[in-house]
Structure formats: C-alpha cells, structure tokens
mmCIF file of C-alpha atoms and ligand atoms in Angstrom:
data_model
loop_
_atom_site.group_PDB
_atom_site.id
_atom_site.type_symbol
_atom_site.label_atom_id
_atom_site.label_comp_id
_atom_site.label_asym_id
_atom_site.label_seq_id
_atom_site.Cartn_x
_atom_site.Cartn_y
_atom_site.Cartn_z
ATOM 1 C CA UNK E 868 122.708 127.495 6.563
ATOM 2 C CA UNK E 869 120.882 126.113 9.597
ATOM 3 C CA UNK E 870 123.040 124.940 12.544
ATOM 4 C CA UNK E 871 123.277 121.213 13.240
ATOM 5 C CA UNK E 872 123.430 119.607 16.688
ATOM 6 C CA UNK E 873 124.509 116.162 17.764
ATOM 7 C CA UNK E 874 121.693 113.812 18.796
ATOM 8 C CA UNK E 875 122.919 112.660 22.214
ATOM 9 C CA UNK E 876 126.403 111.206 21.697
ATOM 10 C CA UNK E 877 125.479 109.343 18.526
ATOM 11 C CA UNK E 878 127.336 111.429 15.961
ATOM 12 C CA UNK E 879 123.978 111.894 14.144
ATOM 13 C CA UNK E 880 123.523 115.576 13.294
ATOM 14 C CA UNK E 881 120.082 117.176 13.416
ATOM 15 C CA UNK E 882 118.569 120.631 13.072
ATOM 16 C CA UNK E 883 117.131 122.213 16.257
ATOM 17 C CA UNK E 884 113.663 121.892 14.693
ATOM 18 C CA UNK E 885 112.373 118.626 13.204
ATOM 19 C CA UNK E 886 108.904 117.804 11.867
ATOM 20 C CA UNK E 887 106.483 115.813 14.055
ATOM 21 C CA UNK E 888 104.435 113.424 11.897
ATOM 22 C CA UNK E 889 101.634 112.351 14.275
ATOM 23 C CA UNK E 890 99.424 114.518 12.029
ATOM 24 C CA UNK E 891 99.985 111.976 9.187
ATOM 25 C CA UNK E 892 98.065 109.186 10.989
ATOM 26 C CA UNK E 893 95.257 109.194 8.426
ATOM 27 C CA UNK E 894 92.655 109.502 11.192
ATOM 28 C CA UNK E 895 93.339 105.850 12.076
ATOM 29 C CA UNK E 896 93.338 104.377 15.584
ATOM 30 C CA UNK E 897 92.832 106.195 18.871
ATOM 31 C CA UNK E 898 95.940 108.367 18.473
ATOM 32 C CA UNK E 899 95.069 109.082 14.841
ATOM 33 C CA UNK E 900 91.689 110.565 15.711
ATOM 34 C CA UNK E 901 93.347 113.516 17.471
ATOM 35 C CA UNK E 902 94.019 115.222 14.113
ATOM 36 C CA UNK E 903 92.013 115.490 10.881
ATOM 37 C CA UNK E 904 92.705 113.026 8.053
ATOM 38 C CA UNK E 905 95.047 114.977 5.749
ATOM 39 C CA UNK E 906 95.141 114.515 1.969
ATOM 40 C CA UNK E 907 98.328 112.959 0.564
ATOM 41 C CA UNK E 908 99.038 116.211 -1.287
ATOM 42 C CA UNK E 909 98.898 118.251 1.927
ATOM 43 C CA UNK E 910 101.255 115.847 3.723
ATOM 44 C CA UNK E 911 103.650 115.906 0.750
ATOM 45 C CA UNK E 912 103.652 119.707 0.772
ATOM 46 C CA UNK E 913 104.251 119.885 4.551
ATOM 47 C CA UNK E 914 107.325 117.654 4.164
ATOM 48 C CA UNK E 915 108.563 119.473 1.042
ATOM 49 C CA UNK E 916 108.277 122.900 2.691
ATOM 50 C CA UNK E 917 109.976 121.663 5.866
ATOM 51 C CA UNK E 918 112.930 120.404 3.805
ATOM 52 C CA UNK E 919 113.021 123.588 1.736
ATOM 53 C CA UNK E 920 113.314 125.654 4.927
ATOM 54 C CA UNK E 921 116.146 123.607 6.374
ATOM 55 C CA UNK E 922 114.511 120.927 8.569
ATOM 56 C CA UNK E 923 116.609 117.752 8.294
ATOM 57 C CA UNK E 924 114.711 115.269 10.480
ATOM 58 C CA UNK E 925 111.313 113.716 10.960
ATOM 59 C CA UNK E 926 109.651 112.022 13.924
ATOM 60 C CA UNK E 927 107.020 109.347 13.375
ATOM 61 C CA UNK E 928 105.756 106.246 15.232
ATOM 62 C CA UNK E 929 104.138 102.865 14.810
ATOM 63 C CA UNK E 930 101.255 104.150 16.971
ATOM 64 C CA UNK E 931 100.459 106.960 14.518
ATOM 65 C CA UNK E 932 97.833 105.093 12.513
ATOM 66 C CA UNK E 933 99.525 101.660 12.820
ATOM 67 C CA UNK E 934 102.220 102.607 10.297
ATOM 68 C CA UNK E 935 100.124 105.117 8.292
ATOM 69 C CA UNK E 936 102.341 108.038 9.343
ATOM 70 C CA UNK E 937 105.534 106.128 8.492
ATOM 71 C CA UNK E 938 104.153 105.228 5.043
ATOM 72 C CA UNK E 939 103.080 108.831 4.403
ATOM 73 C CA UNK E 940 106.490 110.098 5.450
ATOM 74 C CA UNK E 941 108.200 107.636 3.105
ATOM 75 C CA UNK E 942 105.971 108.735 0.199
ATOM 76 C CA UNK E 943 106.399 112.460 0.937
ATOM 77 C CA UNK E 944 110.181 112.253 1.300
ATOM 78 C CA UNK E 945 110.413 110.377 -2.004
ATOM 79 C CA UNK E 946 108.138 112.929 -3.701
ATOM 80 C CA UNK E 947 110.445 115.701 -2.427
ATOM 81 C CA UNK E 948 113.494 113.888 -3.793
ATOM 82 C CA UNK E 949 115.127 113.506 -0.366
ATOM 83 C CA UNK E 950 117.818 110.849 -0.160
ATOM 84 C CA UNK E 951 118.752 108.867 2.931
ATOM 85 C CA UNK E 952 121.937 110.863 3.347
ATOM 86 C CA UNK E 953 120.072 114.201 3.392
ATOM 87 C CA UNK E 954 117.806 113.392 6.300
ATOM 88 C CA UNK E 955 117.358 111.704 9.681
ATOM 89 C CA UNK E 956 114.310 109.552 10.507
ATOM 90 C CA UNK E 957 113.099 108.764 14.016
ATOM 91 C CA UNK E 958 110.311 106.288 14.715
ATOM 92 C CA UNK E 959 108.934 104.542 17.807
ATOM 93 C CA UNK E 960 107.954 101.071 18.906
ATOM 94 C CA UNK E 961 104.473 100.817 20.458
ATOM 95 C CA UNK E 962 105.047 99.164 23.867
ATOM 96 C CA UNK E 963 101.431 99.050 25.080
ATOM 97 C CA UNK E 964 100.626 95.565 26.445
ATOM 98 C CA UNK E 965 103.623 94.139 24.585
ATOM 99 C CA UNK E 966 106.803 92.405 25.717
ATOM 100 C CA UNK E 967 110.271 93.467 24.550
ATOM 101 C CA UNK E 968 110.409 90.590 22.042
ATOM 102 C CA UNK E 969 107.982 92.565 19.891
ATOM 103 C CA UNK E 970 110.706 95.189 19.297
ATOM 104 C CA UNK E 971 112.592 92.549 17.245
ATOM 105 C CA UNK E 972 109.430 91.071 15.722
ATOM 106 C CA UNK E 973 108.065 94.424 14.475
ATOM 107 C CA UNK E 974 111.262 95.990 13.121
ATOM 108 C CA UNK E 975 110.668 94.609 9.625
ATOM 109 C CA UNK E 976 107.213 96.281 9.599
ATOM 110 C CA UNK E 977 108.829 99.596 10.527
ATOM 111 C CA UNK E 978 111.464 99.151 7.794
ATOM 112 C CA UNK E 979 108.819 98.196 5.235
ATOM 113 C CA UNK E 980 106.643 101.221 6.112
ATOM 114 C CA UNK E 981 109.610 103.598 5.877
ATOM 115 C CA UNK E 982 110.690 102.048 2.600
ATOM 116 C CA UNK E 983 113.803 103.728 1.250
ATOM 117 C CA UNK E 984 114.730 105.451 4.498
ATOM 118 C CA UNK E 985 116.734 103.839 7.283
ATOM 119 C CA UNK E 986 115.763 104.173 10.951
ATOM 120 C CA UNK E 987 118.276 106.560 12.470
ATOM 121 C CA UNK E 988 116.587 106.630 15.888
ATOM 122 C CA UNK E 989 114.230 103.979 17.290
ATOM 123 C CA UNK E 990 112.393 104.966 20.464
ATOM 124 C CA UNK E 991 110.311 103.193 23.103
ATOM 125 C CA UNK E 992 107.142 105.299 22.859
ATOM 126 C CA UNK E 993 106.272 105.192 26.579
ATOM 127 C CA UNK E 994 106.960 103.138 29.702
ATOM 128 C CA UNK E 995 103.889 100.856 29.277
ATOM 129 C CA UNK E 996 105.650 97.674 28.100
ATOM 130 C CA UNK E 997 105.016 94.315 29.807
ATOM 131 C CA UNK E 998 108.806 93.792 29.935
ATOM 132 C CA UNK E 999 111.541 95.390 32.008
ATOM 133 C CA UNK E 1000 113.604 98.331 30.808
ATOM 134 C CA UNK E 1001 116.569 95.922 30.723
ATOM 135 C CA UNK E 1002 114.795 93.607 28.266
ATOM 136 C CA UNK E 1003 113.649 96.531 26.096
ATOM 137 C CA UNK E 1004 117.094 98.143 25.939
ATOM 138 C CA UNK E 1005 118.789 94.832 25.189
ATOM 139 C CA UNK E 1006 116.336 94.236 22.346
ATOM 140 C CA UNK E 1007 117.119 97.713 20.994
ATOM 141 C CA UNK E 1008 120.879 97.080 21.362
ATOM 142 C CA UNK E 1009 120.478 93.854 19.337
ATOM 143 C CA UNK E 1010 118.929 95.932 16.523
ATOM 144 C CA UNK E 1011 121.829 98.417 16.622
ATOM 145 C CA UNK E 1012 124.330 95.537 16.436
ATOM 146 C CA UNK E 1013 122.400 93.987 13.556
ATOM 147 C CA UNK E 1014 122.597 97.324 11.680
ATOM 148 C CA UNK E 1015 118.799 97.701 11.594
ATOM 149 C CA UNK E 1016 118.738 100.989 13.528
ATOM 150 C CA UNK E 1017 121.446 103.575 14.183
ATOM 151 C CA UNK E 1018 120.539 104.724 17.702
ATOM 152 C CA UNK E 1019 118.153 104.204 20.628
ATOM 153 C CA UNK E 1020 115.838 106.644 22.393
ATOM 154 C CA UNK E 1021 112.990 106.582 24.878
ATOM 155 C CA UNK E 1022 109.903 108.719 25.294
ATOM 156 C CA UNK E 1023 107.864 109.789 28.322
ATOM 157 C CA UNK E 1024 110.470 108.184 30.617
ATOM 158 C CA UNK E 1025 111.042 109.596 34.111
ATOM 159 C CA UNK E 1026 114.553 110.478 35.294
ATOM 160 C CA UNK E 1027 115.237 107.147 37.042
ATOM 161 C CA UNK E 1028 114.011 105.059 34.120
ATOM 162 C CA UNK E 1029 116.053 107.144 31.726
ATOM 163 C CA UNK E 1030 119.185 106.679 33.824
ATOM 164 C CA UNK E 1031 118.547 102.933 33.941
ATOM 165 C CA UNK E 1032 118.007 102.700 30.180
ATOM 166 C CA UNK E 1033 121.256 104.587 29.621
ATOM 167 C CA UNK E 1034 123.211 102.310 32.015
ATOM 168 C CA UNK E 1035 121.918 99.129 30.343
ATOM 169 C CA UNK E 1036 122.807 100.414 26.886
ATOM 170 C CA UNK E 1037 126.248 101.494 28.138
ATOM 171 C CA UNK E 1038 126.968 97.838 29.013
ATOM 172 C CA UNK E 1039 126.481 97.154 25.304
ATOM 173 C CA UNK E 1040 128.717 100.085 24.304
ATOM 174 C CA UNK E 1041 125.793 102.321 23.285
ATOM 175 C CA UNK E 1042 124.575 105.670 24.707
ATOM 176 C CA UNK E 1043 120.910 106.519 25.134
ATOM 177 C CA UNK E 1044 120.393 109.171 22.452
ATOM 178 C CA UNK E 1045 117.250 110.944 23.626
ATOM 179 C CA UNK E 1046 114.159 111.188 25.776
ATOM 180 C CA UNK E 1047 111.116 112.590 23.925
ATOM 181 C CA UNK E 1048 108.890 114.423 26.391
ATOM 182 C CA UNK E 1049 106.083 116.981 26.665
ATOM 183 C CA UNK E 1050 107.811 120.335 26.984
ATOM 184 C CA UNK E 1051 106.939 123.904 26.070
ATOM 185 C CA UNK E 1052 106.793 127.349 27.670
ATOM 186 C CA UNK E 1053 103.597 126.543 29.569
ATOM 187 C CA UNK E 1054 104.519 122.965 30.547
ATOM 188 C CA UNK E 1055 107.723 123.040 32.597
ATOM 189 C CA UNK E 1056 107.406 119.670 34.387
ATOM 190 C CA UNK E 1057 110.734 118.265 33.154
ATOM 191 C CA UNK E 1058 112.556 121.207 34.722
ATOM 192 C CA UNK E 1059 111.277 120.121 38.151
ATOM 193 C CA UNK E 1060 111.159 116.313 38.045
ATOM 194 C CA UNK E 1061 114.834 115.670 37.285
ATOM 195 C CA UNK E 1062 114.424 114.695 33.597
ATOM 196 C CA UNK E 1063 116.138 117.808 32.251
ATOM 197 C CA UNK E 1064 119.012 117.651 34.794
ATOM 198 C CA UNK E 1065 119.574 113.938 34.141
ATOM 199 C CA UNK E 1066 119.643 114.497 30.387
ATOM 200 C CA UNK E 1067 122.193 117.274 30.818
ATOM 201 C CA UNK E 1068 124.384 115.163 33.113
ATOM 202 C CA UNK E 1069 124.375 112.115 30.792
ATOM 203 C CA UNK E 1070 124.520 113.924 27.428
ATOM 204 C CA UNK E 1071 121.047 112.765 26.345
ATOM 205 C CA UNK E 1072 119.092 115.040 23.981
ATOM 206 C CA UNK E 1073 115.635 116.187 25.076
ATOM 207 C CA UNK E 1074 113.192 116.025 22.161
ATOM 208 C CA UNK E 1075 110.329 118.394 23.045
ATOM 209 C CA UNK E 1076 106.940 117.221 21.797
ATOM 210 C CA UNK E 1077 103.855 119.449 21.550
ATOM 211 C CA UNK E 1078 106.344 122.360 21.538
ATOM 212 C CA UNK E 1079 103.771 124.994 20.595
ATOM 213 C CA UNK E 1080 101.232 123.590 23.045
ATOM 214 C CA UNK E 1081 99.221 122.063 20.172
ATOM 215 C CA UNK E 1082 98.740 125.485 18.600
ATOM 216 C CA UNK E 1083 98.180 127.424 21.835
ATOM 217 C CA UNK E 1084 101.469 129.370 21.686
ATOM 218 C CA UNK E 1085 100.727 130.592 18.153
ATOM 219 C CA UNK E 1086 98.242 132.980 19.819
ATOM 220 C CA UNK E 1087 95.411 132.034 17.425
ATOM 221 C CA UNK E 1088 93.147 130.821 20.247
ATOM 222 C CA UNK E 1089 93.838 134.012 22.200
ATOM 223 C CA UNK E 1090 93.005 136.121 19.133
ATOM 224 C CA UNK E 1091 89.753 134.182 18.611
ATOM 225 C CA UNK E 1092 88.702 132.231 21.737
ATOM 226 C CA UNK E 1093 85.683 130.807 19.848
ATOM 227 C CA UNK E 1094 88.063 129.019 17.456
ATOM 228 C CA UNK E 1095 88.447 126.123 19.875
ATOM 229 C CA UNK E 1096 84.716 125.282 19.681
ATOM 230 C CA UNK E 1097 85.005 125.078 15.889
ATOM 231 C CA UNK E 1098 87.767 122.455 15.738
ATOM 232 C CA UNK E 1099 87.315 118.670 15.796
ATOM 233 C CA UNK E 1100 89.291 116.277 17.934
ATOM 234 C CA UNK E 1101 90.215 116.261 21.596
ATOM 235 C CA UNK E 1102 91.665 119.745 22.086
ATOM 236 C CA UNK E 1103 88.342 121.427 23.055
ATOM 237 C CA UNK E 1104 88.260 119.107 26.088
ATOM 238 C CA UNK E 1105 91.721 120.063 27.341
ATOM 239 C CA UNK E 1106 91.990 122.463 30.301
ATOM 240 C CA UNK E 1107 94.514 124.798 28.691
ATOM 241 C CA UNK E 1108 92.100 125.616 25.853
ATOM 242 C CA UNK E 1109 89.248 126.688 28.168
ATOM 243 C CA UNK E 1110 88.388 130.371 28.152
ATOM 244 C CA UNK E 1111 89.630 130.960 31.723
ATOM 245 C CA UNK E 1112 92.997 129.354 30.955
ATOM 246 C CA UNK E 1113 93.274 131.362 27.734
ATOM 247 C CA UNK E 1114 92.823 134.590 29.724
ATOM 248 C CA UNK E 1115 95.394 133.480 32.295
ATOM 249 C CA UNK E 1116 98.061 132.829 29.662
ATOM 250 C CA UNK E 1117 97.323 135.967 27.624
ATOM 251 C CA UNK E 1118 100.222 138.011 29.128
ATOM 252 C CA UNK E 1119 102.672 135.441 27.718
ATOM 253 C CA UNK E 1120 101.068 135.554 24.265
ATOM 254 C CA UNK E 1121 101.188 139.384 24.349
ATOM 255 C CA UNK E 1122 104.921 139.200 25.110
ATOM 256 C CA UNK E 1123 105.547 136.587 22.378
ATOM 257 C CA UNK E 1124 103.775 138.909 19.928
ATOM 258 C CA UNK E 1125 105.840 141.895 21.042
ATOM 259 C CA UNK E 1126 109.144 140.006 20.743
ATOM 260 C CA UNK E 1127 108.014 138.533 17.421
ATOM 261 C CA UNK E 1128 107.441 142.062 16.115
ATOM 262 C CA UNK E 1129 111.053 143.010 16.816
ATOM 263 C CA UNK E 1130 112.375 139.969 14.873
ATOM 264 C CA UNK E 1131 109.908 140.063 11.967
ATOM 265 C CA UNK E 1132 108.693 136.702 13.283
ATOM 266 C CA UNK E 1133 105.506 135.087 14.670
ATOM 267 C CA UNK E 1134 104.606 134.117 18.277
ATOM 268 C CA UNK E 1135 104.952 130.392 17.400
ATOM 269 C CA UNK E 1136 108.446 131.038 16.057
ATOM 270 C CA UNK E 1137 109.444 132.897 19.226
ATOM 271 C CA UNK E 1138 108.060 130.069 21.409
ATOM 272 C CA UNK E 1139 110.068 127.492 19.405
ATOM 273 C CA UNK E 1140 113.217 129.618 19.364
ATOM 274 C CA UNK E 1141 113.000 129.959 23.154
ATOM 275 C CA UNK E 1142 112.610 126.188 23.569
ATOM 276 C CA UNK E 1143 115.657 125.233 21.508
ATOM 277 C CA UNK E 1144 117.969 127.892 22.993
ATOM 278 C CA UNK E 1145 117.052 128.394 26.647
ATOM 279 C CA UNK E 1146 119.023 125.300 27.717
ATOM 280 C CA UNK E 1147 121.859 125.640 25.204
ATOM 281 C CA UNK E 1148 121.928 122.686 22.770
ATOM 282 C CA UNK E 1149 120.151 120.257 25.096
ATOM 283 C CA UNK E 1150 116.596 120.629 23.732
ATOM 284 C CA UNK E 1151 115.367 120.139 20.160
ATOM 285 C CA UNK E 1152 111.708 120.376 19.121
ATOM 286 C CA UNK E 1153 109.358 118.593 16.718
ATOM 287 C CA UNK E 1154 106.341 120.794 15.958
ATOM 288 C CA UNK E 1155 103.602 119.116 13.935
ATOM 289 C CA UNK E 1156 101.563 120.786 11.186
ATOM 290 C CA UNK E 1157 98.181 120.256 9.555
ATOM 291 C CA UNK E 1158 98.766 122.978 6.948
ATOM 292 C CA UNK E 1159 101.810 123.805 4.802
ATOM 293 C CA UNK E 1160 101.986 127.440 6.032
ATOM 294 C CA UNK E 1161 102.507 126.094 9.587
ATOM 295 C CA UNK E 1162 105.432 123.918 8.502
ATOM 296 C CA UNK E 1163 107.051 126.990 6.928
ATOM 297 C CA UNK E 1164 106.333 129.140 9.988
ATOM 298 C CA UNK E 1165 107.809 126.543 12.322
ATOM 299 C CA UNK E 1166 110.911 125.812 10.227
ATOM 300 C CA UNK E 1167 111.650 129.520 9.931
ATOM 301 C CA UNK E 1168 111.946 129.733 13.721
ATOM 302 C CA UNK E 1169 115.566 128.644 13.049
ATOM 303 C CA UNK E 1170 116.319 131.856 11.120
ATOM 304 C CA UNK E 1171 116.864 134.232 14.044
ATOM 305 C CA UNK E 1172 118.244 134.190 17.586
ATOM 306 C CA UNK E 1173 116.593 135.561 20.727
ATOM 307 C CA UNK E 1174 118.939 137.570 22.963
ATOM 308 C CA UNK E 1175 119.760 136.375 26.492
ATOM 309 C CA UNK E 1176 117.548 139.102 27.969
ATOM 310 C CA UNK E 1177 114.635 138.104 25.712
ATOM 311 C CA UNK E 1178 115.062 134.436 26.707
ATOM 312 C CA UNK E 1179 115.041 135.405 30.402
ATOM 313 C CA UNK E 1180 112.069 137.768 30.128
ATOM 314 C CA UNK E 1181 109.957 135.191 28.253
ATOM 315 C CA UNK E 1182 110.921 132.600 30.875
ATOM 316 C CA UNK E 1183 109.849 134.880 33.717
ATOM 317 C CA UNK E 1184 106.440 135.722 32.236
ATOM 318 C CA UNK E 1185 105.768 132.093 31.231
ATOM 319 C CA UNK E 1186 106.435 130.967 34.816
ATOM 320 C CA UNK E 1187 104.149 133.645 36.202
ATOM 321 C CA UNK E 1188 101.169 132.451 34.108
ATOM 322 C CA UNK E 1189 101.796 128.666 34.387
ATOM 323 C CA UNK E 1190 99.719 126.782 36.947
HETATM 324 N N1 NAP R 1733 106.125 110.841 22.248
HETATM 325 C C1 NAP R 1733 104.902 111.199 22.518
HETATM 326 O O1 NAP R 1733 104.221 110.645 23.400
HETATM 327 C C2 NAP R 1733 104.303 112.320 21.709
HETATM 328 C C3 NAP R 1733 103.093 112.945 22.128
HETATM 329 C C4 NAP R 1733 102.610 114.004 21.362
HETATM 330 C C5 NAP R 1733 103.293 114.425 20.218
HETATM 331 N N2 NAP R 1733 104.437 113.776 19.829
HETATM 332 C C6 NAP R 1733 105.204 114.221 18.626
HETATM 333 O O2 NAP R 1733 105.373 115.637 18.680
HETATM 334 C C7 NAP R 1733 104.858 116.233 17.489
HETATM 335 C C8 NAP R 1733 104.295 117.607 17.812
HETATM 336 O O3 NAP R 1733 103.390 117.578 18.898
HETATM 337 P P1 NAP R 1733 101.850 117.983 18.748
HETATM 338 O O4 NAP R 1733 101.390 117.753 17.385
HETATM 339 O O5 NAP R 1733 101.144 117.319 19.888
HETATM 340 O O6 NAP R 1733 101.836 119.546 19.138
HETATM 341 P P2 NAP R 1733 102.394 120.904 18.476
HETATM 342 O O7 NAP R 1733 103.481 120.613 17.550
HETATM 343 O O8 NAP R 1733 102.628 121.819 19.619
HETATM 344 O O9 NAP R 1733 101.116 121.447 17.706
HETATM 345 C C9 NAP R 1733 100.779 121.002 16.432
HETATM 346 C C10 NAP R 1733 99.450 121.599 15.982
HETATM 347 O O10 NAP R 1733 99.377 122.998 16.246
HETATM 348 C C11 NAP R 1733 98.869 123.691 15.084
HETATM 349 N N3 NAP R 1733 99.985 124.477 14.559
HETATM 350 C C12 NAP R 1733 101.235 124.026 14.224
HETATM 351 N N4 NAP R 1733 102.025 125.009 13.808
HETATM 352 C C13 NAP R 1733 101.304 126.134 13.890
HETATM 353 C C14 NAP R 1733 101.583 127.488 13.605
HETATM 354 N N5 NAP R 1733 102.802 127.867 13.180
HETATM 355 N N6 NAP R 1733 100.600 128.398 13.771
HETATM 356 C C15 NAP R 1733 99.380 128.022 14.209
HETATM 357 N N7 NAP R 1733 99.036 126.749 14.504
HETATM 358 C C16 NAP R 1733 99.996 125.806 14.348
HETATM 359 C C17 NAP R 1733 98.376 122.609 14.131
HETATM 360 O O11 NAP R 1733 97.042 122.222 14.440
HETATM 361 P P3 NAP R 1733 95.702 123.000 13.907
HETATM 362 O O12 NAP R 1733 96.027 123.574 12.581
HETATM 363 O O13 NAP R 1733 94.676 121.949 13.864
HETATM 364 O O14 NAP R 1733 95.438 124.051 14.955
HETATM 365 C C18 NAP R 1733 99.266 121.435 14.479
HETATM 366 O O15 NAP R 1733 98.695 120.205 14.172
HETATM 367 C C19 NAP R 1733 103.841 115.215 16.955
HETATM 368 O O16 NAP R 1733 103.630 115.357 15.568
HETATM 369 C C20 NAP R 1733 104.512 113.910 17.304
HETATM 370 O O17 NAP R 1733 105.507 113.595 16.329
HETATM 371 C C21 NAP R 1733 104.955 112.762 20.581
#
C-alpha cells in the first residue's frame, strides 16, 4: 500500500508521485508541440499502468492542447474504470493575456473536458495574468464556495506572490494548497529563492514538475549522447542536453545507477525517490510519460525508501555538478 500525503492543508490525500499529463496534448498549440502526438491507446495504457502501480492523482491543464489533455485524461480514466472517489484531478487555468474573470468564465469548459471527474485542485498556471493576484485568488475562492473546485493552487509563483495568494485566500477561509514549480536534482532554484522555505512555513505543498529533468535523470542520454539528436521537439535546443553538460552531470548519473543497483531500481526511480523524501513530506512529483514502461518505472519509485545517508550523498554530488 502506497503512503498518502495531505495536499497542503486541504484534507485531500495524494500519493507522493502523480502523473503529469502535458504529454497528452495531442501535439496541439505551442505547449503541445513539445511532445509527440500520442495514440489514444498509448495514453490509456499510461493512465491504466499508473493506477495499477498505486498513483492516485493526475495533473493536467487548459494550456495542454486547449483541453486536449483534459479530454484524454477523462477518456483514459473511464477506460481504466477509475471512479471519482479513487482519484484526485488537478488542472490549471491559462492566465496568459487574460483577466481573472476568465477563471469563472472558463470553469465550465474545464468541467466539460474532464467529464465525470471533479476538479480537486485548480491552479493558476503562471503569473502572466492581466489581473492582480487578489482578483485571481478571489475568483478561485468563488469557485470553491460554489462547489466547482475543491482547492486552489498556483504554479511558477515566486515566494512573495505565493505568500500574497495564501493571505488573500485565508481571508476567505481557504489555504493555498500548492505551488507547482520546476524542481529536480539538477535544478535547485527553489531551495535558494525562498519558495521552498515559504512553502514549509505556510504548509503549502510543492508540486515538482519536470522531476526527472525531462528524461535526463533516467541516464538514457548519458548512455547514448547521440539520442538527443534523434528526438523531435525542443529538448535538443536546451543547454542541459548538450554534450558538454551531459559530461558535467555524468558523476551524478553514475551515482544514481550505483544506488539504483542496491535497491533493484532504476536511476529515474532513485531521482524521484530523492525528490519526494529529501524535504520530508513537503515535495510531491508529477513525472510525465510518453511510453507505458516509463509510467510503470516512475510509479514504482514509491516502492522503496532511500536511507538518510543515500539522500545526503546524492544531494552532495548533485550540488557539485549543478551550474
Ligand atoms: N506548471 C508548469 O509550468 C509545468 C511545466 C512543465 C511540466 N509541467 C507538468 O509536469 C509534468 C512532468 O514534467 P515534464 O514532462 O516536463 O518532465 P519529466 O516528467 O521530467 O520528463 C518526462 C519525459 O521524460 C521521459 N521519461 C519519463 N519517464 C522516463 C523514464 N522512467 N525513463 C526514461 N525516460 C523517461 C519521457 O520523454 P521521452 O520518452 O520522449 O524521452 C517523458 O515525456 C508534465 O506532464 C506537466 O504535467 C508543468
């Protein structure tokens, strides 16, 4: 039985690992072009395998193909026979060039796309809205009061903005549930910019996105550095996938492989296990998958526990190879 953690102070209980559903964007829109267009059957299998291996929650967004990911998730959950009470669904409002009023205007589209499944967590995708944080949080609080969503989160918010969002919600008797941010062994920004400390102080869950560095921490690009030139999308243009960066981070991958060997695990599983245990219960992670075997690999990272000395050693080596 996989452990459950409370999402912020909401009473909603989630597994340390969820499934990120950006990969279900159907190749649509700017965000959707990052990943290949997956067949329905592949998406269904990724969701089924995640459920089978204990994952109880799913993160999607309006921006992922303009609702395509939400519709795919709805279809895949139904195909797997999941009921509302078995699972937790998180989605996000797209704030780009939009005022807060669009949170209320678009909620029926989110509900329609997600069909049978209620919105347990609704997040502001990033701080790019035309409206103030006050207006956005009040619009979200209205949805909670109307019973349309169960809790409120933000994403890509800095420490001050997060604190402000929390304070505004508190005036309405609600706690900010989460801040979804870029966080993994080789990207430690939130440890330095106050986001992690603020979350800890206020009881806000950190949802780590890109938790295996978009595949980097699986070690597959270190095993075959030419692999990056053979994949479509934007990753070949990113600095961390260049050959020099791959060589720099190799000592961490070697350690992840060594530790994985002692737990009958994989480097990706060790990287995920580190992320969801190094700060106690504060951080949960939402790896994405383009293939069913990856969903299984990632979900099974919940089946073992790194020791304190392993957590510390991995931390030390990751810091030494991070720029
Ligand atoms: N809020 C935000 O602004 C934001 C931003 C980014 C992501 N997110 C969320 O976070 C989720 C995860 O982030 P992400 O997709 O950027 O990064 P990620 O989870 O670190 O990496 C996912 C990719 O890595 C590869 N992979 C996954 N598991 C693997 C394994 N076990 N072994 C080898 N390769 C594996 C797959 O791509 P290949 O098979 O193609 O290599 C997969 O698509 C997204 O689905 C989305 O829900 C949110």
